[in-house]
mmCIF file of C-alpha atoms and ligand atoms in Angstrom:
data_model
loop_
_atom_site.group_PDB
_atom_site.id
_atom_site.type_symbol
_atom_site.label_atom_id
_atom_site.label_comp_id
_atom_site.label_asym_id
_atom_site.label_seq_id
_atom_site.Cartn_x
_atom_site.Cartn_y
_atom_site.Cartn_z
ATOM 1 C CA MET A 29 91.001 64.016 99.271
ATOM 2 C CA THR A 30 88.268 65.173 101.371
ATOM 3 C CA LEU A 31 89.772 65.988 104.758
ATOM 4 C CA LEU A 32 86.724 67.929 106.156
ATOM 5 C CA GLN A 33 83.842 65.665 104.654
ATOM 6 C CA GLY A 34 80.956 65.828 106.936
ATOM 7 C CA LYS A 35 82.256 68.768 108.937
ATOM 8 C CA THR A 36 80.886 72.255 109.249
ATOM 9 C CA ALA A 37 83.124 75.313 109.553
ATOM 10 C CA LEU A 38 81.933 78.785 110.701
ATOM 11 C CA ILE A 39 84.231 81.464 109.319
ATOM 12 C CA PHE A 40 84.622 84.921 110.733
ATOM 13 C CA GLY A 41 86.472 87.579 108.799
ATOM 14 C CA VAL A 42 85.826 87.423 105.163
ATOM 15 C CA ALA A 43 85.615 91.143 103.932
ATOM 16 C CA ASN A 44 86.336 90.360 100.148
ATOM 17 C CA ASP A 45 87.859 87.830 97.945
ATOM 18 C CA HIS A 46 91.433 89.039 99.159
ATOM 19 C CA SER A 47 90.699 88.159 102.791
ATOM 20 C CA ILE A 48 92.847 85.435 104.443
ATOM 21 C CA ALA A 49 89.410 84.023 105.646
ATOM 22 C CA TRP A 50 88.381 83.625 102.089
ATOM 23 C CA GLY A 51 91.663 81.695 101.150
ATOM 24 C CA ILE A 52 90.768 79.412 104.218
ATOM 25 C CA ALA A 53 87.183 78.967 103.022
ATOM 26 C CA LYS A 54 88.355 77.934 99.582
ATOM 27 C CA SER A 55 90.694 75.288 100.878
ATOM 28 C CA PHE A 56 88.036 73.974 103.181
ATOM 29 C CA HIS A 57 85.474 73.843 100.358
ATOM 30 C CA ALA A 58 87.942 71.799 98.227
ATOM 31 C CA HIS A 59 88.032 69.326 100.996
ATOM 32 C CA GLY A 60 84.106 68.843 101.299
ATOM 33 C CA ALA A 61 83.388 71.036 104.198
ATOM 34 C CA ARG A 62 80.026 72.718 104.848
ATOM 35 C CA LEU A 63 80.885 76.333 105.011
ATOM 36 C CA GLU A 64 78.946 79.048 106.871
ATOM 37 C CA PHE A 65 79.982 82.698 107.384
ATOM 38 C CA SER A 66 79.647 85.553 109.759
ATOM 39 C CA TYR A 67 80.617 89.113 108.567
ATOM 40 C CA ALA A 68 81.268 92.468 110.389
ATOM 41 C CA GLY A 69 78.292 94.518 109.450
ATOM 42 C CA GLU A 70 75.731 95.577 106.919
ATOM 43 C CA VAL A 71 78.267 97.393 104.605
ATOM 44 C CA LEU A 72 80.085 94.083 103.886
ATOM 45 C CA GLU A 73 76.872 92.075 103.281
ATOM 46 C CA LYS A 74 76.853 92.753 99.491
ATOM 47 C CA ARG A 75 80.447 91.539 99.176
ATOM 48 C CA VAL A 76 80.115 88.512 101.405
ATOM 49 C CA ARG A 77 76.765 87.130 100.293
ATOM 50 C CA PRO A 78 77.900 86.291 96.734
ATOM 51 C CA LEU A 79 81.173 84.694 97.835
ATOM 52 C CA ALA A 80 79.458 82.697 100.486
ATOM 53 C CA GLY A 81 76.850 81.519 97.902
ATOM 54 C CA SER A 82 79.536 80.337 95.535
ATOM 55 C CA VAL A 83 80.697 77.750 98.037
ATOM 56 C CA GLY A 84 77.075 76.701 98.916
ATOM 57 C CA ALA A 85 76.746 78.475 102.406
ATOM 58 C CA THR A 86 73.242 79.058 103.577
ATOM 59 C CA PHE A 87 74.153 80.672 106.854
ATOM 60 C CA VAL A 88 75.451 84.260 106.197
ATOM 61 C CA GLU A 89 74.968 86.224 109.465
ATOM 62 C CA SER A 90 76.176 89.755 110.546
ATOM 63 C CA CYS A 91 78.147 89.933 113.825
ATOM 64 C CA ASP A 92 80.075 92.825 115.167
ATOM 65 C CA VAL A 93 82.237 90.912 117.728
ATOM 66 C CA SER A 94 82.766 94.081 119.800
ATOM 67 C CA ARG A 95 79.085 93.559 120.861
ATOM 68 C CA ASP A 96 78.112 90.761 123.318
ATOM 69 C CA GLU A 97 74.529 90.851 122.068
ATOM 70 C CA ASP A 98 75.609 90.272 118.473
ATOM 71 C CA ILE A 99 77.624 87.256 119.547
ATOM 72 C CA ALA A 100 74.776 85.792 121.698
ATOM 73 C CA ALA A 101 72.273 86.453 118.823
ATOM 74 C CA LEU A 102 74.593 84.836 116.271
ATOM 75 C CA PHE A 103 75.105 81.528 118.330
ATOM 76 C CA GLU A 104 71.394 81.304 118.918
ATOM 77 C CA LYS A 105 71.082 81.273 115.225
ATOM 78 C CA VAL A 106 73.849 78.662 114.855
ATOM 79 C CA GLY A 107 72.036 76.486 117.370
ATOM 80 C CA ARG A 108 68.768 76.865 115.361
ATOM 81 C CA ASP A 109 70.052 76.549 111.850
ATOM 82 C CA LEU A 110 73.190 74.513 112.059
ATOM 83 C CA GLY A 111 72.902 72.466 115.210
ATOM 84 C CA THR A 112 76.473 71.884 115.790
ATOM 85 C CA ILE A 113 79.769 72.895 114.215
ATOM 86 C CA ASP A 114 83.275 71.364 113.998
ATOM 87 C CA VAL A 115 85.520 74.303 113.083
ATOM 88 C CA LEU A 116 85.550 77.936 113.929
ATOM 89 C CA VAL A 117 87.902 80.364 112.123
ATOM 90 C CA HIS A 118 88.525 83.840 113.701
ATOM 91 C CA SER A 119 90.244 85.878 110.977
ATOM 92 C CA ILE A 120 89.624 89.321 112.634
ATOM 93 C CA GLY A 121 91.920 91.976 113.574
ATOM 94 C CA PHE A 122 91.408 95.867 113.957
ATOM 95 C CA ALA A 123 93.064 98.916 115.460
ATOM 96 C CA ASN A 124 92.202 102.523 114.667
ATOM 97 C CA ARG A 125 94.234 103.627 111.821
ATOM 98 C CA ASP A 126 96.006 106.451 113.728
ATOM 99 C CA GLU A 127 97.524 103.820 115.981
ATOM 100 C CA LEU A 128 99.376 102.256 113.097
ATOM 101 C CA SER A 129 101.860 104.952 112.682
ATOM 102 C CA GLY A 130 104.277 106.892 114.617
ATOM 103 C CA PRO A 131 105.848 105.782 117.929
ATOM 104 C CA TYR A 132 104.229 102.942 119.949
ATOM 105 C CA TYR A 133 104.246 105.087 123.100
ATOM 106 C CA ASN A 134 101.584 107.293 121.504
ATOM 107 C CA THR A 135 98.953 104.650 121.786
ATOM 108 C CA SER A 136 95.833 105.998 123.466
ATOM 109 C CA ARG A 137 94.024 104.321 126.139
ATOM 110 C CA ALA A 138 90.960 104.086 123.915
ATOM 111 C CA GLY A 139 93.091 102.795 120.998
ATOM 112 C CA PHE A 140 94.534 100.082 123.086
ATOM 113 C CA HIS A 141 91.164 99.071 124.423
ATOM 114 C CA THR A 142 89.699 98.873 120.853
ATOM 115 C CA ALA A 143 92.669 96.729 119.357
ATOM 116 C CA MET A 144 92.603 94.288 122.258
ATOM 117 C CA ASP A 145 88.684 94.162 122.252
ATOM 118 C CA ILE A 146 88.398 93.467 118.588
ATOM 119 C CA SER A 147 91.531 91.514 117.874
ATOM 120 C CA VAL A 148 92.037 89.521 121.239
ATOM 121 C CA TYR A 149 89.059 89.404 123.416
ATOM 122 C CA SER A 150 86.709 88.475 120.490
ATOM 123 C CA PHE A 151 88.448 85.085 120.115
ATOM 124 C CA THR A 152 87.820 84.257 123.767
ATOM 125 C CA ALA A 153 84.181 85.495 123.548
ATOM 126 C CA LEU A 154 83.706 83.402 120.417
ATOM 127 C CA ALA A 155 85.251 80.343 121.798
ATOM 128 C CA ARG A 156 83.043 80.534 124.800
ATOM 129 C CA ALA A 157 79.799 81.231 122.850
ATOM 130 C CA SER A 158 80.563 78.417 120.325
ATOM 131 C CA LEU A 159 81.139 75.864 123.154
ATOM 132 C CA PRO A 160 77.611 74.421 123.389
ATOM 133 C CA TYR A 161 77.594 73.898 119.645
ATOM 134 C CA MET A 162 81.191 72.578 119.103
ATOM 135 C CA ASN A 163 81.577 68.910 118.442
ATOM 136 C CA PRO A 164 84.354 66.860 120.259
ATOM 137 C CA GLY A 165 87.263 66.696 117.814
ATOM 138 C CA GLY A 166 86.629 70.194 116.736
ATOM 139 C CA ALA A 167 89.070 72.907 116.256
ATOM 140 C CA LEU A 168 89.322 76.679 116.682
ATOM 141 C CA LEU A 169 91.780 78.852 114.653
ATOM 142 C CA THR A 170 92.909 82.354 114.684
ATOM 143 C CA LEU A 171 95.300 84.397 112.636
ATOM 144 C CA THR A 172 98.340 86.176 113.994
ATOM 145 C CA TYR A 173 101.591 87.936 112.775
ATOM 146 C CA TYR A 174 105.349 87.957 113.680
ATOM 147 C CA GLY A 175 104.961 91.544 114.960
ATOM 148 C CA SER A 176 103.796 89.883 118.242
ATOM 149 C CA GLU A 177 107.440 88.534 118.850
ATOM 150 C CA LYS A 178 109.629 91.142 116.979
ATOM 151 C CA VAL A 179 109.286 94.769 116.465
ATOM 152 C CA THR A 180 107.601 95.711 113.075
ATOM 153 C CA PRO A 181 107.603 99.539 112.835
ATOM 154 C CA ASN A 182 104.153 100.998 112.871
ATOM 155 C CA TYR A 183 102.429 97.666 113.723
ATOM 156 C CA ASN A 184 102.523 99.022 117.226
ATOM 157 C CA VAL A 185 99.425 98.147 119.285
ATOM 158 C CA MET A 186 98.523 95.386 116.856
ATOM 159 C CA GLY A 187 101.817 93.642 117.865
ATOM 160 C CA VAL A 188 100.880 93.852 121.535
ATOM 161 C CA ALA A 189 97.406 92.568 120.737
ATOM 162 C CA LYS A 190 98.845 89.578 118.697
ATOM 163 C CA ALA A 191 101.266 88.644 121.585
ATOM 164 C CA ALA A 192 98.010 88.525 123.836
ATOM 165 C CA LEU A 193 96.161 86.607 121.134
ATOM 166 C CA GLU A 194 98.963 83.992 121.040
ATOM 167 C CA ALA A 195 98.803 83.760 124.793
ATOM 168 C CA THR A 196 95.042 83.230 124.468
ATOM 169 C CA VAL A 197 95.432 80.400 122.119
ATOM 170 C CA ARG A 198 97.458 78.605 124.814
ATOM 171 C CA TYR A 199 95.067 79.180 127.619
ATOM 172 C CA LEU A 200 92.046 78.028 125.442
ATOM 173 C CA ALA A 201 93.912 75.084 124.365
ATOM 174 C CA TYR A 202 94.409 74.038 128.057
ATOM 175 C CA ASP A 203 90.739 74.684 128.889
ATOM 176 C CA LEU A 204 89.406 72.956 125.860
ATOM 177 C CA GLY A 205 91.774 70.070 125.561
ATOM 178 C CA LYS A 206 89.531 67.880 127.942
ATOM 179 C CA ARG A 207 86.632 68.368 125.555
ATOM 180 C CA ARG A 208 88.814 67.244 122.663
ATOM 181 C CA ILE A 209 88.784 70.679 121.050
ATOM 182 C CA ARG A 210 92.056 71.854 119.747
ATOM 183 C CA VAL A 211 92.956 75.610 119.458
ATOM 184 C CA ASN A 212 95.746 76.916 117.197
ATOM 185 C CA ALA A 213 96.984 79.979 115.326
ATOM 186 C CA ILE A 214 98.617 80.658 112.047
ATOM 187 C CA SER A 215 101.230 83.295 111.949
ATOM 188 C CA ALA A 216 100.911 84.479 108.230
ATOM 189 C CA GLY A 217 103.563 86.411 106.371
ATOM 190 C CA PRO A 218 102.349 89.876 105.117
ATOM 191 C CA VAL A 219 99.544 89.634 102.370
ATOM 192 C CA LYS A 220 97.992 92.520 100.510
ATOM 193 C CA THR A 221 94.504 92.311 101.945
ATOM 194 C CA LEU A 222 91.914 95.165 102.911
ATOM 195 C CA ALA A 223 93.476 95.173 106.260
ATOM 196 C CA ALA A 224 96.923 95.904 104.789
ATOM 197 C CA ARG A 225 95.829 98.333 102.080
ATOM 198 C CA GLY A 226 96.792 102.008 102.704
ATOM 199 C CA ILE A 227 99.455 101.120 105.257
ATOM 200 C CA ALA A 228 102.361 103.301 104.418
ATOM 201 C CA GLY A 229 105.314 101.560 103.200
ATOM 202 C CA PHE A 230 103.481 98.109 102.828
ATOM 203 C CA GLY A 231 104.658 97.632 99.226
ATOM 204 C CA ASP A 232 108.301 98.056 100.368
ATOM 205 C CA MET A 233 107.718 95.662 103.243
ATOM 206 C CA LEU A 234 106.364 93.030 101.010
ATOM 207 C CA LYS A 235 109.332 93.463 98.753
ATOM 208 C CA SER A 236 112.000 93.201 101.390
ATOM 209 C CA HIS A 237 110.053 90.286 103.096
ATOM 210 C CA ALA A 238 110.145 88.296 99.806
ATOM 211 C CA GLU A 239 113.992 89.029 99.449
ATOM 212 C CA ARG A 240 114.763 87.786 102.925
ATOM 213 C CA ALA A 241 112.464 84.832 103.209
ATOM 214 C CA PRO A 242 114.183 81.491 102.450
ATOM 215 C CA LEU A 243 111.636 80.836 99.748
ATOM 216 C CA GLY A 244 112.372 84.006 98.212
ATOM 217 C CA ARG A 245 108.827 85.121 97.811
ATOM 218 C CA ASN A 246 105.603 86.065 99.815
ATOM 219 C CA VAL A 247 103.039 83.659 100.947
ATOM 220 C CA GLU A 248 99.866 83.168 98.974
ATOM 221 C CA VAL A 249 96.474 83.052 100.745
ATOM 222 C CA SER A 250 95.896 79.544 99.361
ATOM 223 C CA GLU A 251 98.955 78.392 101.337
ATOM 224 C CA VAL A 252 97.471 79.869 104.528
ATOM 225 C CA GLY A 253 94.295 78.117 103.612
ATOM 226 C CA ASP A 254 96.062 74.877 103.174
ATOM 227 C CA ALA A 255 97.686 75.140 106.721
ATOM 228 C CA ALA A 256 94.347 75.953 108.210
ATOM 229 C CA LEU A 257 93.013 72.839 106.401
ATOM 230 C CA PHE A 258 95.715 70.825 108.157
ATOM 231 C CA LEU A 259 94.803 72.421 111.574
ATOM 232 C CA ALA A 260 91.137 72.033 111.162
ATOM 233 C CA SER A 261 91.271 68.281 110.003
ATOM 234 C CA ASP A 262 92.082 65.064 111.699
ATOM 235 C CA LEU A 263 95.578 65.307 110.180
ATOM 236 C CA SER A 264 96.528 67.429 113.132
ATOM 237 C CA THR A 265 94.800 65.708 116.008
ATOM 238 C CA GLY A 266 97.965 65.850 118.250
ATOM 239 C CA VAL A 267 98.463 69.579 117.573
ATOM 240 C CA THR A 268 97.027 72.189 120.056
ATOM 241 C CA GLY A 269 98.068 75.542 121.468
ATOM 242 C CA GLU A 270 100.533 76.037 118.652
ATOM 243 C CA VAL A 271 101.414 79.139 116.603
ATOM 244 C CA ILE A 272 102.406 77.825 113.167
ATOM 245 C CA PHE A 273 104.357 80.078 110.788
ATOM 246 C CA VAL A 274 103.221 80.302 107.128
ATOM 247 C CA ASP A 275 105.600 82.961 106.094
ATOM 248 C CA CYS A 276 108.002 81.440 103.508
ATOM 249 C CA GLY A 277 110.484 80.906 106.388
ATOM 250 C CA TYR A 278 111.008 84.627 107.113
ATOM 251 C CA ASN A 279 110.813 84.183 110.828
ATOM 252 C CA ILE A 280 113.923 81.897 111.030
ATOM 253 C CA MET A 281 116.371 84.230 109.701
ATOM 254 C CA GLY A 282 118.733 86.248 112.034
ATOM 255 C CA PHE A 283 120.320 88.203 109.247
HETATM 256 P P1 LIG B 313 90.677 91.534 106.114
HETATM 257 O O1 LIG B 313 90.454 93.079 106.160
HETATM 258 O O2 LIG B 313 90.246 90.882 104.785
HETATM 259 O O3 LIG B 313 90.063 90.791 107.272
HETATM 260 C C1 LIG B 313 89.910 91.431 108.510
HETATM 261 C C2 LIG B 313 88.525 91.175 108.998
HETATM 262 O O4 LIG B 313 88.188 91.651 110.236
HETATM 263 C C3 LIG B 313 87.439 91.802 108.078
HETATM 264 O O5 LIG B 313 86.618 90.877 107.317
HETATM 265 C C4 LIG B 313 86.594 92.727 108.945
HETATM 266 O O6 LIG B 313 85.223 92.924 108.522
HETATM 267 C C5 LIG B 313 86.855 91.970 110.253
HETATM 268 N N1 LIG B 313 86.425 92.690 111.377
HETATM 269 C C6 LIG B 313 87.034 93.992 111.901
HETATM 270 N N2 LIG B 313 86.360 94.423 112.886
HETATM 271 C C7 LIG B 313 85.344 93.536 113.099
HETATM 272 C C8 LIG B 313 84.320 93.541 114.116
HETATM 273 N N3 LIG B 313 84.217 94.612 115.016
HETATM 274 N N4 LIG B 313 83.351 92.515 114.098
HETATM 275 C C9 LIG B 313 83.611 91.587 113.066
HETATM 276 N N5 LIG B 313 84.649 91.542 112.224
HETATM 277 C C10 LIG B 313 85.492 92.504 112.240
HETATM 278 O O7 LIG B 313 92.213 91.332 106.297
HETATM 279 P P2 LIG B 313 93.132 90.092 106.513
HETATM 280 O O8 LIG B 313 94.509 90.477 106.215
HETATM 281 O O9 LIG B 313 92.436 88.937 105.874
HETATM 282 O O10 LIG B 313 93.009 89.849 108.197
HETATM 283 C C11 LIG B 313 92.616 88.698 108.734
HETATM 284 C C12 LIG B 313 93.424 88.350 109.958
HETATM 285 O O11 LIG B 313 94.731 87.969 109.412
HETATM 286 C C13 LIG B 313 93.609 89.448 110.958
HETATM 287 O O12 LIG B 313 93.516 88.825 112.305
HETATM 288 C C14 LIG B 313 95.003 89.916 110.764
HETATM 289 O O13 LIG B 313 95.555 90.624 111.813
HETATM 290 C C15 LIG B 313 95.652 88.631 110.331
HETATM 291 N N6 LIG B 313 96.984 88.643 109.542
HETATM 292 C C16 LIG B 313 96.849 89.519 108.305
HETATM 293 C C17 LIG B 313 97.991 89.405 107.531
HETATM 294 C C18 LIG B 313 98.448 90.392 106.390
HETATM 295 O O14 LIG B 313 99.362 90.774 106.054
HETATM 296 N N7 LIG B 313 97.306 90.688 105.772
HETATM 297 C C19 LIG B 313 99.324 88.759 108.122
HETATM 298 C C20 LIG B 313 99.177 87.958 109.257
HETATM 299 C C21 LIG B 313 97.925 87.992 109.918
HETATM 300 O O1 LIG B 314 97.360 92.333 111.217
HETATM 301 C C1 LIG B 314 97.525 92.989 110.198
HETATM 302 C C2 LIG B 314 96.592 94.076 109.815
HETATM 303 C C3 LIG B 314 96.206 94.804 111.147
HETATM 304 C C4 LIG B 314 95.264 96.066 110.746
HETATM 305 C C5 LIG B 314 95.252 96.860 109.767
HETATM 306 C C6 LIG B 314 94.415 97.913 109.768
HETATM 307 C C7 LIG B 314 94.424 98.987 108.587
HETATM 308 C C8 LIG B 314 93.040 99.686 108.411
HETATM 309 C C9 LIG B 314 94.493 96.383 111.899
HETATM 310 N N1 LIG B 314 93.600 97.378 111.863
HETATM 311 C C10 LIG B 314 93.633 98.182 110.813
HETATM 312 N N2 LIG B 314 92.826 99.324 110.815
HETATM 313 C C11 LIG B 314 92.635 100.061 109.712
HETATM 314 O O2 LIG B 314 91.870 101.108 109.842
HETATM 315 N N3 LIG B 314 98.591 92.644 109.388
HETATM 316 C C12 LIG B 314 99.529 91.713 109.899
HETATM 317 C C13 LIG B 314 98.938 93.386 108.224
HETATM 318 C C14 LIG B 314 99.916 94.547 108.563
HETATM 319 O O3 LIG B 314 99.432 95.786 109.050
HETATM 320 C C15 LIG B 314 100.496 96.564 109.394
HETATM 321 C C16 LIG B 314 101.726 95.925 109.072
HETATM 322 C C17 LIG B 314 101.393 94.568 108.549
HETATM 323 C C18 LIG B 314 102.218 93.593 108.178
HETATM 324 C C19 LIG B 314 100.483 97.854 109.845
HETATM 325 C C20 LIG B 314 101.636 98.428 110.089
HETATM 326 C C21 LIG B 314 102.915 97.786 109.707
HETATM 327 C C22 LIG B 314 102.874 96.533 109.336
#
């Protein structure tokens, strides 16, 4: 099947081959999409370029989403080099490491701002900047986590940020529906990516998640990729403003 034949996707958030964004890129590639990439900064360039090249990307541009001038410059290049796009994937989240342990009430003002800026506002900023280049029938996607709804110890300010991100999905879906652009989020179960590495107790979390989930295992990035393929393609033309769980069913359990 070639669900994304003739469509161009711009993907934000590949750091390495473990990234959820890379799982999404591979699913899109298998379905004929033209793929282009933006990465966070020069240190990642040597990792992202070869990956991007392996799926035929020609547009591989740096953009720190906390900088308005980076976002403006990136979309100028999009207009010049790509013309229009059909799909934008936002797979970006960040909080300062010291905010991801200890009690939530210790969140600093600056730490709160950073988490909200990079993990939430950036989706709004990218949505707005992409609009002149988004084709009708297009789709915006972001990644969230269950810690937005229920307390996950230590997820802290990221849980608050993901709650705001999920609300952002609904407001953007309302705004962009009239342009026939859909906006959705995937709430992925825990995956051992760069953003999860070094988080105290993450290994134990993965183990108990697998034990409690109805499917008795953890999610693969390829499964997140295939759900993203559905949301990016014309299979989901009636779906917007949604948060779809791809977590092996973990979220449905009460006990
Ligand atoms: P990852 O580290 O591979 O991806 C996070 C990306 O965010 C990186 O590519 C990083 O470069 C980018 N980023 C951070 N600050 C940035 C900035 N200022 N400008 C541009 N890019 C920036 O980890 P991942 O787990 O693939 O995370 C992707 C998304 O999935 C995040 O939104 C994360 O919250 C979400 N998520 C992760 C899990 C998990 O368990 N790993 C579960 C559910 C949701
Ligand atoms: O969204 C995420 C990752 C969020 C994240 C992780 C880091 C680690 C490195 C954001 N910022 C940073 N900053 C760093 O410096 N997840 C859903 C994965 C995750 O992270 C957790 C989790 C889970 C699950 C943190 C604490 C508790 C659970």
